[in-house]
């Protein structure tokens, strides 16, 4: 499909009803929120961000060596990816980063949307600042251990699940068992099958997949579960173990956010670290002057745990509070791109960054989209609807369609009020003559109220049956565009659309503007 056959419509995020008040306030630059971030994401803001970001030649070499090592798992590196890895050695090269879990088969669509937002941000910044280089980076959440969040995906309305007994950091998982799942798929998907069959673990497989899908755009995928990279985190680990300072700083910010009626997105712990080994990622807690690893027999004295951190930094894994700091310590990064909840939890972290004297990145909301296939677009227009109408709830859509069909909404509220007034008058009369009759009047009033309510439903049902087929078409269309009542991007998988439209990713690259802050509707024509 040619890109020219796509009709693009942009709507305000607030108009979709799918985003939090926190995000709406952020995009409108609400003054109370400004204390919780560094710079609002305009292209012009990056000039100051570049000046603030401090990243040494030694840090660049560590990053370069780690990436060179990690990309040995990719058989044939795209020249654009290798060029970007090489550029990271240069003092005028910076990254734009997004991160996500290692969902099998890329999981929900927003995984793809995050990466494309990073790619397009780099593209626009390159045009504005030609003296610098900008590299899109995908931070793979390889150390995450919540397997239930990544072991499934939805394709053409069916849920596929990877079953395995493995535990610990998912990036270290063998891809064993994915063969069985792939046999259940409706057709072969060579990119994914090759990655899962040839890679030794899920981290390597995910790198292979993102390289195949986005290599031509120069995307660099990085795995933080790396001994060389973890060296940068050692001072943070030591301070976290001895002072537990991150929790204090984050809790202070949480209190300030709550005063402004913004709820916290993530929860801090006394120690925001996990202990990490093959098959194991468990929280570290301080109890009775011992550093214990939950659900194990492992424990350390303070001297022993500090020695362990010094000798084996790779065994300490940051949680959601410290991971953003880790990312910024090992990357020459200028901006982080995330979904609404991610952007909101970064607001909790600014003081933590200040305490460690690390530049707080520009926070960018990833692009969001509704993709309407040609068939669904045809159904929508036959119903007399526009793309932006589809964000209404189904009852609102029915009313909207009824209005177009010149059908008034069935509502007997006025009649109920009239009957209620009549019974109130009767009740007053009964009260004067015989107070014991008041209860009987009330019972009859309730019967009349119930009767009118039942009649309202019957009349409404009779009216609806006149257009039953039309409303059924509307319901089916709404379900296809908003599966399970949620945004398409939170449910559907990339293959649902790429299978029928090989140009799906280029269409998104062409349509997304990361600095526009609008919800994108792509409609096949």
Short mmCIF file of C-alpha atoms in Angstrom, two decimals:
data_model
loop_
_atom_site.label_atom_id
_atom_site.label_comp_id
_atom_site.label_asym_id
_atom_site.label_seq_id
_atom_site.Cartn_x
_atom_site.Cartn_y
_atom_site.Cartn_z
CA UNK A 1 0.00 0.00 0.00
CA UNK A 2 1.33 3.42 -0.93
CA UNK A 3 1.64 5.96 1.86
CA UNK A 4 -0.41 8.44 -0.19
CA UNK A 5 -3.50 6.25 0.31
CA UNK A 6 -3.54 7.01 4.04
CA UNK A 7 -5.81 9.75 5.32
CA UNK A 8 -4.38 11.33 8.47
CA UNK A 9 -6.51 13.03 11.12
CA UNK A 10 -5.10 14.55 14.33
CA UNK A 11 -7.17 15.12 17.48
CA UNK A 12 -6.36 16.44 20.94
CA UNK A 13 -5.44 13.78 23.48
CA UNK A 14 -8.07 15.17 25.85
CA UNK A 15 -10.76 14.63 23.19
CA UNK A 16 -10.14 10.88 23.21
CA UNK A 17 -11.09 10.48 26.88
CA UNK A 18 -8.32 7.86 27.18
CA UNK A 19 -5.61 9.86 28.93
CA UNK A 20 -5.22 10.99 32.53
CA UNK A 21 -5.66 14.49 33.88
CA UNK A 22 -1.95 14.43 34.72
CA UNK A 23 -1.05 14.08 31.04
CA UNK A 24 -3.61 16.67 29.96
CA UNK A 25 -2.12 19.11 32.47
CA UNK A 26 1.40 18.31 31.29
CA UNK A 27 0.59 18.91 27.63
CA UNK A 28 -1.13 22.18 28.52
CA UNK A 29 1.97 23.17 30.55
CA UNK A 30 0.00 23.52 33.75
CA UNK A 31 2.06 25.68 36.11
CA UNK A 32 1.82 23.45 39.24
CA UNK A 33 3.39 20.53 37.35
CA UNK A 34 6.38 22.48 36.07
CA UNK A 35 8.35 21.91 39.28
CA UNK A 36 8.41 18.16 38.59
CA UNK A 37 10.20 18.16 35.23
CA UNK A 38 13.17 19.86 33.64
CA UNK A 39 12.14 21.19 30.23
CA UNK A 40 8.93 20.91 28.25
CA UNK A 41 9.53 18.89 25.04
CA UNK A 42 9.84 21.42 22.28
CA UNK A 43 12.55 21.08 19.64
CA UNK A 44 13.99 24.39 20.86
CA UNK A 45 14.43 23.02 24.41
CA UNK A 46 17.07 20.55 23.25
CA UNK A 47 19.72 23.22 22.81
CA UNK A 48 19.87 23.76 26.58
CA UNK A 49 19.48 20.03 27.24
CA UNK A 50 22.56 19.31 25.12
CA UNK A 51 24.59 21.84 27.09
CA UNK A 52 23.45 20.35 30.40
CA UNK A 53 24.16 16.72 29.54
CA UNK A 54 27.60 15.67 30.72
CA UNK A 55 28.93 12.43 29.27
CA UNK A 56 32.66 11.67 29.23
CA UNK A 57 34.80 9.95 26.63
CA UNK A 58 35.34 7.05 29.07
CA UNK A 59 31.56 6.62 29.45
CA UNK A 60 31.21 6.61 25.67
CA UNK A 61 33.84 3.91 25.30
CA UNK A 62 32.14 1.74 27.92
CA UNK A 63 28.83 2.13 26.09
CA UNK A 64 30.42 1.44 22.71
CA UNK A 65 32.16 -1.72 23.91
CA UNK A 66 28.97 -3.03 25.53
CA UNK A 67 26.95 -2.48 22.34
CA UNK A 68 29.63 -4.03 20.15
CA UNK A 69 29.56 -7.07 22.40
CA UNK A 70 25.76 -7.29 22.48
CA UNK A 71 25.39 -6.94 18.71
CA UNK A 72 27.53 -10.01 18.08
CA UNK A 73 24.19 -11.84 18.43
CA UNK A 74 22.95 -10.12 15.24
CA UNK A 75 24.23 -11.99 12.19
CA UNK A 76 24.17 -9.15 9.68
CA UNK A 77 24.09 -5.70 11.27
CA UNK A 78 22.36 -3.02 9.23
CA UNK A 79 24.99 -0.41 8.23
CA UNK A 80 22.79 2.35 9.67
CA UNK A 81 22.75 0.63 13.07
CA UNK A 82 26.52 0.09 13.02
CA UNK A 83 27.04 3.68 12.00
CA UNK A 84 24.98 4.87 14.97
CA UNK A 85 26.88 2.60 17.36
CA UNK A 86 30.13 4.04 16.02
CA UNK A 87 28.81 7.60 16.31
CA UNK A 88 28.18 7.10 20.02
CA UNK A 89 31.96 7.38 20.49
CA UNK A 90 31.81 10.98 19.26
CA UNK A 91 31.34 13.84 21.79
CA UNK A 92 28.61 15.45 19.65
CA UNK A 93 26.35 12.36 19.57
CA UNK A 94 23.31 12.03 21.83
CA UNK A 95 20.53 9.53 22.26
CA UNK A 96 16.75 9.70 22.39
CA UNK A 97 15.55 6.72 24.40
CA UNK A 98 12.41 4.71 24.92
CA UNK A 99 12.09 1.54 26.96
CA UNK A 100 9.78 -1.40 27.17
CA UNK A 101 9.43 -4.97 28.38
CA UNK A 102 10.42 -7.90 26.17
CA UNK A 103 6.87 -8.76 25.13
CA UNK A 104 6.80 -11.77 22.82
CA UNK A 105 6.02 -10.86 19.21
CA UNK A 106 6.34 -7.18 20.35
CA UNK A 107 3.15 -7.39 22.45
CA UNK A 108 0.66 -4.48 22.14
CA UNK A 109 1.03 -1.91 19.37
CA UNK A 110 2.27 0.84 21.64
CA UNK A 111 5.65 -0.94 21.78
CA UNK A 112 6.03 -0.06 18.09
CA UNK A 113 4.65 3.45 18.61
CA UNK A 114 7.26 4.19 21.29
CA UNK A 115 10.14 3.22 19.00
CA UNK A 116 8.79 5.18 16.03
CA UNK A 117 8.40 8.25 18.24
CA UNK A 118 12.10 7.94 19.18
CA UNK A 119 13.08 7.51 15.52
CA UNK A 120 11.10 10.55 14.40
CA UNK A 121 12.34 12.68 17.28
CA UNK A 122 15.92 11.99 16.17
CA UNK A 123 14.99 12.81 12.59
CA UNK A 124 13.54 16.20 13.51
CA UNK A 125 16.38 17.07 15.88
CA UNK A 126 18.93 16.15 13.20
CA UNK A 127 17.32 18.68 10.87
CA UNK A 128 17.28 21.38 13.54
CA UNK A 129 20.75 20.72 14.96
CA UNK A 130 22.94 19.52 12.04
CA UNK A 131 26.16 19.87 14.07
CA UNK A 132 25.10 17.00 16.34
CA UNK A 133 24.14 13.37 15.85
CA UNK A 134 21.00 11.85 17.35
CA UNK A 135 20.60 8.10 17.84
CA UNK A 136 17.25 6.40 18.63
CA UNK A 137 17.65 3.85 21.43
CA UNK A 138 15.37 1.10 22.70
CA UNK A 139 16.20 0.19 26.30
CA UNK A 140 15.26 -3.47 26.67
CA UNK A 141 13.78 -4.22 30.09
CA UNK A 142 15.74 -7.46 30.26
CA UNK A 143 15.94 -7.52 34.05
CA UNK A 144 12.20 -7.35 34.54
CA UNK A 145 10.86 -10.53 36.15
CA UNK A 146 7.12 -10.11 35.63
CA UNK A 147 6.78 -12.87 33.05
CA UNK A 148 2.96 -12.80 33.12
CA UNK A 149 3.05 -9.32 31.55
CA UNK A 150 5.10 -10.37 28.52
CA UNK A 151 4.20 -14.01 27.81
CA UNK A 152 1.17 -13.37 25.58
CA UNK A 153 -0.12 -11.35 22.65
CA UNK A 154 -3.38 -10.90 20.75
CA UNK A 155 -3.52 -11.66 17.04
CA UNK A 156 -6.72 -11.46 14.98
CA UNK A 157 -8.80 -11.63 18.14
CA UNK A 158 -7.04 -14.68 19.61
CA UNK A 159 -4.74 -14.69 22.64
CA UNK A 160 -1.49 -16.67 22.32
CA UNK A 161 0.47 -17.60 25.45
CA UNK A 162 4.02 -18.84 26.00
CA UNK A 163 4.17 -21.37 28.82
CA UNK A 164 7.46 -21.90 30.65
CA UNK A 165 8.60 -22.71 34.19
CA UNK A 166 11.62 -20.37 34.00
CA UNK A 167 12.03 -17.69 36.68
CA UNK A 168 14.12 -14.58 37.24
CA UNK A 169 15.06 -11.86 34.75
CA UNK A 170 13.15 -12.53 31.53
CA UNK A 171 16.00 -11.38 29.29
CA UNK A 172 17.96 -14.43 30.43
CA UNK A 173 15.13 -16.84 29.62
CA UNK A 174 15.82 -19.52 27.05
CA UNK A 175 13.40 -19.27 24.11
CA UNK A 176 12.59 -22.95 24.58
CA UNK A 177 8.86 -23.56 24.34
CA UNK A 178 8.17 -20.77 21.85
CA UNK A 179 8.32 -23.39 19.07
CA UNK A 180 5.07 -24.86 20.33
CA UNK A 181 3.38 -21.45 20.36
CA UNK A 182 4.57 -20.66 16.83
CA UNK A 183 2.98 -23.86 15.55
CA UNK A 184 -0.40 -22.52 16.72
CA UNK A 185 -0.14 -19.31 14.68
CA UNK A 186 -2.36 -18.92 11.59
CA UNK A 187 0.63 -18.52 9.26
CA UNK A 188 4.45 -18.35 9.40
CA UNK A 189 6.11 -15.12 10.54
CA UNK A 190 9.75 -15.61 9.45
CA UNK A 191 11.25 -12.60 11.27
CA UNK A 192 9.95 -13.79 14.62
CA UNK A 193 10.45 -17.51 14.02
CA UNK A 194 14.10 -17.05 13.06
CA UNK A 195 14.76 -14.80 16.06
CA UNK A 196 13.16 -17.15 18.58
CA UNK A 197 14.67 -20.32 17.11
CA UNK A 198 18.22 -19.06 16.64
CA UNK A 199 18.70 -16.86 19.72
CA UNK A 200 20.08 -18.25 22.96
CA UNK A 201 17.79 -16.08 25.13
CA UNK A 202 14.87 -13.67 24.99
CA UNK A 203 17.12 -10.59 25.10
CA UNK A 204 19.00 -11.66 21.97
CA UNK A 205 15.75 -12.63 20.24
CA UNK A 206 14.16 -9.26 20.98
CA UNK A 207 17.25 -7.45 19.72
CA UNK A 208 17.07 -9.48 16.51
CA UNK A 209 13.39 -8.61 16.04
CA UNK A 210 13.77 -4.88 16.66
CA UNK A 211 16.83 -4.87 14.39
CA UNK A 212 14.85 -6.49 11.58
CA UNK A 213 11.85 -4.18 12.02
CA UNK A 214 13.70 -0.90 12.64
CA UNK A 215 17.30 -1.44 11.53
CA UNK A 216 16.81 0.69 8.42
CA UNK A 217 16.02 3.61 10.75
CA UNK A 218 19.23 3.10 12.75
CA UNK A 219 17.56 1.94 15.97
CA UNK A 220 20.04 0.74 18.61
CA UNK A 221 18.75 -1.70 21.23
CA UNK A 222 20.62 -1.90 24.53
CA UNK A 223 20.59 -4.46 27.33
CA UNK A 224 21.33 -2.96 30.76
CA UNK A 225 22.00 -6.42 32.19
CA UNK A 226 25.71 -6.07 31.50
CA UNK A 227 28.66 -6.11 33.87
CA UNK A 228 30.53 -3.28 32.15
CA UNK A 229 27.50 -0.98 32.12
CA UNK A 230 26.59 -1.83 35.72
CA UNK A 231 29.93 -0.35 36.91
CA UNK A 232 28.33 3.10 36.53
CA UNK A 233 25.58 2.11 38.96
CA UNK A 234 27.93 0.91 41.73
CA UNK A 235 28.11 4.27 43.62
CA UNK A 236 24.30 4.44 43.51
CA UNK A 237 24.01 0.86 44.80
CA UNK A 238 26.40 1.58 47.66
CA UNK A 239 24.51 4.71 48.70
CA UNK A 240 21.18 2.95 48.36
CA UNK A 241 22.31 0.11 50.61
CA UNK A 242 23.80 2.35 53.31
CA UNK A 243 21.50 5.39 53.28
CA UNK A 244 18.25 4.39 51.54
CA UNK A 245 18.17 7.96 50.26
CA UNK A 246 16.12 7.37 47.11
CA UNK A 247 13.02 6.38 49.08
CA UNK A 248 13.16 9.54 51.20
CA UNK A 249 13.54 11.78 48.17
CA UNK A 250 10.76 10.10 46.20
CA UNK A 251 8.36 10.06 49.15
CA UNK A 252 8.83 13.81 49.61
CA UNK A 253 7.94 14.39 45.96
CA UNK A 254 4.99 12.00 46.20
CA UNK A 255 3.57 14.08 49.05
CA UNK A 256 3.88 17.23 46.93
CA UNK A 257 2.18 15.57 43.97
CA UNK A 258 -0.65 14.27 46.16
CA UNK A 259 -1.25 17.79 47.48
CA UNK A 260 -1.89 18.76 43.85
CA UNK A 261 -4.25 15.75 43.47
CA UNK A 262 -1.84 13.79 41.27
CA UNK A 263 -1.67 10.16 42.33
CA UNK A 264 1.65 8.35 42.36
CA UNK A 265 2.17 5.87 39.55
CA UNK A 266 4.91 3.71 41.10
CA UNK A 267 5.76 2.86 44.68
CA UNK A 268 9.13 3.29 46.30
CA UNK A 269 10.75 0.85 48.73
CA UNK A 270 13.22 1.39 51.57
CA UNK A 271 15.80 -0.22 49.28
CA UNK A 272 14.98 0.09 45.58
CA UNK A 273 17.18 -2.79 44.46
CA UNK A 274 16.84 -6.45 43.52
CA UNK A 275 19.44 -9.17 43.80
CA UNK A 276 19.99 -10.78 40.41
CA UNK A 277 21.33 -14.18 39.37
CA UNK A 278 20.27 -16.78 36.83
CA UNK A 279 16.73 -17.82 37.73
CA UNK A 280 16.55 -15.24 40.52
CA UNK A 281 15.50 -11.61 40.86
CA UNK A 282 14.28 -10.82 44.36
CA UNK A 283 14.07 -7.69 46.50
CA UNK A 284 16.81 -6.76 48.95
CA UNK A 285 15.53 -5.78 52.41
CA UNK A 286 17.32 -4.63 55.56
CA UNK A 287 16.19 -6.57 58.63
CA UNK A 288 18.00 -6.85 61.98
CA UNK A 289 21.12 -5.25 60.48
CA UNK A 290 21.21 -7.93 57.79
CA UNK A 291 20.67 -7.42 54.07
CA UNK A 292 18.34 -10.24 53.09
CA UNK A 293 17.22 -11.38 49.66
CA UNK A 294 13.51 -12.14 49.92
CA UNK A 295 12.29 -15.70 49.32
CA UNK A 296 15.85 -17.05 49.58
CA UNK A 297 18.37 -17.97 52.29
CA UNK A 298 20.81 -15.33 51.01
CA UNK A 299 21.83 -12.61 53.47
CA UNK A 300 24.78 -10.25 53.93
CA UNK A 301 26.25 -8.02 56.57
CA UNK A 302 26.77 -4.42 55.45
CA UNK A 303 30.44 -5.07 54.82
CA UNK A 304 29.65 -8.21 52.82
CA UNK A 305 26.93 -6.61 50.69
CA UNK A 306 29.16 -3.64 49.83
CA UNK A 307 31.94 -6.03 48.86
CA UNK A 308 29.47 -7.98 46.72
CA UNK A 309 28.40 -4.76 44.99
CA UNK A 310 32.01 -3.85 44.29
CA UNK A 311 33.03 -7.26 42.96
CA UNK A 312 29.76 -8.18 41.21
CA UNK A 313 27.83 -5.03 40.18
CA UNK A 314 25.90 -7.16 37.68
CA UNK A 315 24.15 -8.88 40.59
CA UNK A 316 22.34 -5.70 41.63
CA UNK A 317 19.28 -4.75 39.63
CA UNK A 318 17.52 -1.38 39.97
CA UNK A 319 13.75 -1.34 40.35
CA UNK A 320 11.39 1.11 38.66
CA UNK A 321 12.62 3.96 40.88
CA UNK A 322 16.34 3.59 40.14
CA UNK A 323 16.23 2.18 36.61
CA UNK A 324 15.64 5.62 34.99
CA UNK A 325 18.70 6.94 36.81
CA UNK A 326 20.72 3.95 35.58
CA UNK A 327 19.63 4.63 31.99
CA UNK A 328 20.79 8.22 32.20
CA UNK A 329 24.12 7.20 33.74
CA UNK A 330 25.08 4.92 30.85
CA UNK A 331 23.62 6.83 27.88
CA UNK A 332 24.36 10.32 26.46
CA UNK A 333 20.62 10.75 26.60
CA UNK A 334 18.53 13.89 26.08
CA UNK A 335 14.94 12.67 26.22
CA UNK A 336 12.91 9.73 27.44
CA UNK A 337 9.80 8.71 25.50
CA UNK A 338 7.03 6.91 27.36
CA UNK A 339 3.32 6.35 27.62
CA UNK A 340 1.10 8.42 29.88
CA UNK A 341 1.74 6.38 33.03
CA UNK A 342 5.51 6.36 32.40
CA UNK A 343 5.74 10.10 31.92
CA UNK A 344 3.72 10.54 35.11
CA UNK A 345 6.04 8.34 37.20
CA UNK A 346 9.12 10.22 35.97
CA UNK A 347 7.59 13.26 37.71
CA UNK A 348 8.29 11.42 40.98
CA UNK A 349 12.03 11.23 40.23
CA UNK A 350 13.33 14.76 39.59
CA UNK A 351 14.72 15.28 43.09
CA UNK A 352 16.48 11.93 42.91
CA UNK A 353 18.28 13.06 39.75
CA UNK A 354 19.20 16.36 41.36
CA UNK A 355 20.69 14.55 44.36
CA UNK A 356 22.98 12.55 42.06
CA UNK A 357 23.71 15.60 39.86
CA UNK A 358 22.47 13.79 36.75
CA UNK A 359 20.69 15.79 34.05
CA UNK A 360 16.96 15.09 34.10
CA UNK A 361 15.90 14.22 30.53
CA UNK A 362 13.18 15.88 28.53
CA UNK A 363 10.00 13.82 29.01
CA UNK A 364 8.11 13.11 25.81
CA UNK A 365 4.72 11.46 25.47
CA UNK A 366 4.90 8.75 22.82
CA UNK A 367 2.70 9.04 19.78
CA UNK A 368 -0.65 7.24 19.96
CA UNK A 369 -2.76 6.11 17.04
CA UNK A 370 -6.00 4.59 15.86
CA UNK A 371 -5.51 2.61 12.65
CA UNK A 372 -8.65 2.15 10.56
CA UNK A 373 -8.42 -0.44 7.80
CA UNK A 374 -10.13 0.14 4.45
CA UNK A 375 -12.98 -2.21 5.35
CA UNK A 376 -13.64 -0.54 8.69
CA UNK A 377 -13.32 2.90 7.10
CA UNK A 378 -15.98 1.94 4.55
CA UNK A 379 -18.33 0.72 7.32
CA UNK A 380 -17.72 3.88 9.32
CA UNK A 381 -18.55 6.23 6.46
CA UNK A 382 -21.64 4.21 5.47
CA UNK A 383 -22.89 4.88 8.98
CA UNK A 384 -22.28 8.59 8.41
CA UNK A 385 -19.51 8.75 11.01
CA UNK A 386 -16.14 10.47 11.05
CA UNK A 387 -12.97 8.99 12.66
CA UNK A 388 -13.08 11.37 15.62
CA UNK A 389 -16.66 10.27 16.36
CA UNK A 390 -15.41 6.79 17.22
CA UNK A 391 -13.97 7.94 20.56
CA UNK A 392 -17.49 8.37 21.91
CA UNK A 393 -18.85 5.63 24.15
CA UNK A 394 -21.20 3.16 22.48
CA UNK A 395 -24.35 4.70 24.06
CA UNK A 396 -23.18 8.14 22.90
CA UNK A 397 -22.52 6.78 19.42
CA UNK A 398 -26.00 5.21 19.32
CA UNK A 399 -27.55 8.52 20.28
CA UNK A 400 -25.42 10.31 17.71
CA UNK A 401 -26.52 7.85 15.05
CA UNK A 402 -30.14 8.08 16.17
CA UNK A 403 -29.97 11.84 15.79
CA UNK A 404 -28.72 11.34 12.25
CA UNK A 405 -31.63 8.93 11.68
CA UNK A 406 -33.93 11.64 13.05
CA UNK A 407 -34.80 9.53 16.04
CA UNK A 408 -35.24 11.24 19.38
CA UNK A 409 -33.91 9.60 22.51
CA UNK A 410 -36.65 7.80 24.45
CA UNK A 411 -36.88 9.49 27.83
CA UNK A 412 -39.99 9.53 30.05
CA UNK A 413 -38.39 11.66 32.75
CA UNK A 414 -40.92 14.46 32.26
CA UNK A 415 -43.81 12.00 32.58
CA UNK A 416 -42.25 10.52 35.73
CA UNK A 417 -42.03 14.00 37.22
CA UNK A 418 -45.69 14.66 36.38
CA UNK A 419 -46.81 11.37 37.95
CA UNK A 420 -44.62 12.01 41.00
CA UNK A 421 -46.21 15.44 41.44
CA UNK A 422 -49.70 13.93 41.15
CA UNK A 423 -48.96 11.28 43.77
CA UNK A 424 -47.43 13.92 46.05
CA UNK A 425 -50.72 15.83 45.91
CA UNK A 426 -52.66 12.64 46.63
CA UNK A 427 -50.35 11.92 49.55
CA UNK A 428 -51.05 15.36 51.05
CA UNK A 429 -54.79 14.77 50.69
CA UNK A 430 -54.53 11.32 52.27
CA UNK A 431 -52.46 12.69 55.14
CA UNK A 432 -55.24 15.13 56.06
CA UNK A 433 -58.01 12.53 55.87
CA UNK A 434 -56.33 9.35 57.16
CA UNK A 435 -52.50 9.28 57.74
CA UNK A 436 -52.50 5.49 57.55
CA UNK A 437 -53.20 5.78 53.82
CA UNK A 438 -49.87 7.54 53.15
CA UNK A 439 -48.00 4.23 52.96
CA UNK A 440 -50.49 2.86 50.42
CA UNK A 441 -50.16 5.99 48.29
CA UNK A 442 -46.37 5.62 48.36
CA UNK A 443 -46.64 2.00 47.23
CA UNK A 444 -48.88 2.95 44.32
CA UNK A 445 -46.51 5.78 43.41
CA UNK A 446 -43.62 3.31 43.26
CA UNK A 447 -45.67 0.97 41.06
CA UNK A 448 -46.45 3.82 38.69
CA UNK A 449 -42.76 4.84 38.64
CA UNK A 450 -41.72 1.25 37.88
CA UNK A 451 -44.35 0.97 35.17
CA UNK A 452 -43.12 4.11 33.43
CA UNK A 453 -39.54 2.87 33.66
CA UNK A 454 -40.55 -0.46 32.11
CA UNK A 455 -42.50 1.32 29.38
CA UNK A 456 -39.48 3.52 28.64
CA UNK A 457 -37.35 0.42 28.11
CA UNK A 458 -40.02 -1.26 25.94
CA UNK A 459 -40.50 1.81 23.77
CA UNK A 460 -36.72 2.27 23.50
CA UNK A 461 -36.31 -1.40 22.57
CA UNK A 462 -39.07 -1.15 19.95
CA UNK A 463 -37.41 1.95 18.49
CA UNK A 464 -34.00 0.26 18.50
CA UNK A 465 -35.36 -2.82 16.76
CA UNK A 466 -36.28 -0.60 13.81
CA UNK A 467 -32.56 0.02 13.31
CA UNK A 468 -31.24 -3.16 14.90
CA UNK A 469 -29.00 -4.05 11.98
CA UNK A 470 -27.54 -0.54 11.84
CA UNK A 471 -26.79 -0.51 15.56
CA UNK A 472 -25.29 -4.00 15.34
CA UNK A 473 -22.96 -2.78 12.60
CA UNK A 474 -22.04 0.14 14.82
CA UNK A 475 -21.34 -2.16 17.77
CA UNK A 476 -19.13 -4.44 15.67
CA UNK A 477 -17.22 -1.46 14.30
CA UNK A 478 -16.70 -0.02 17.78
CA UNK A 479 -15.44 -3.40 19.03
CA UNK A 480 -12.97 -3.71 16.15
CA UNK A 481 -11.54 -0.23 16.68
CA UNK A 482 -11.61 -0.42 20.48
CA UNK A 483 -11.15 -4.11 21.37
CA UNK A 484 -12.32 -4.95 24.89
CA UNK A 485 -13.35 -1.32 25.25
CA UNK A 486 -9.78 -0.04 25.24
CA UNK A 487 -7.50 1.74 22.79
CA UNK A 488 -6.45 -0.47 19.91
CA UNK A 489 -2.78 0.18 20.75
CA UNK A 490 -3.18 -1.40 24.19
CA UNK A 491 -4.61 -4.65 22.85
CA UNK A 492 -3.79 -5.43 19.22
CA UNK A 493 -0.46 -6.75 17.96
CA UNK A 494 1.70 -5.40 15.14
CA UNK A 495 1.08 -8.49 12.98
CA UNK A 496 -2.66 -7.82 12.97
CA UNK A 497 -1.97 -4.87 10.66
CA UNK A 498 1.46 -5.54 9.14
CA UNK A 499 0.29 -8.88 7.70
CA UNK A 500 -2.26 -7.15 5.49
CA UNK A 501 -0.27 -3.95 5.00
CA UNK A 502 3.51 -4.51 4.68
CA UNK A 503 3.93 -0.72 4.69
CA UNK A 504 2.34 -0.38 8.13
CA UNK A 505 5.54 0.77 9.88
CA UNK A 506 6.55 3.27 7.14
CA UNK A 507 2.98 4.62 7.26
CA UNK A 508 3.37 5.27 10.99
CA UNK A 509 6.80 6.85 10.50
CA UNK A 510 5.27 9.14 7.90
CA UNK A 511 2.29 10.07 10.06
CA UNK A 512 3.77 10.58 13.55
CA UNK A 513 4.99 14.01 14.66
CA UNK A 514 6.54 13.68 18.13
CA UNK A 515 6.38 17.42 18.86
CA UNK A 516 2.77 17.93 17.79
CA UNK A 517 1.22 16.21 20.84
CA UNK A 518 -1.87 15.08 18.99
CA UNK A 519 -3.53 11.68 18.77
CA UNK A 520 -3.09 10.32 15.23
CA UNK A 521 -5.83 8.59 13.25
CA UNK A 522 -4.67 6.70 10.16
CA UNK A 523 -7.40 5.73 7.76
CA UNK A 524 -6.89 3.50 4.71
CA UNK A 525 -8.54 4.95 1.62
#
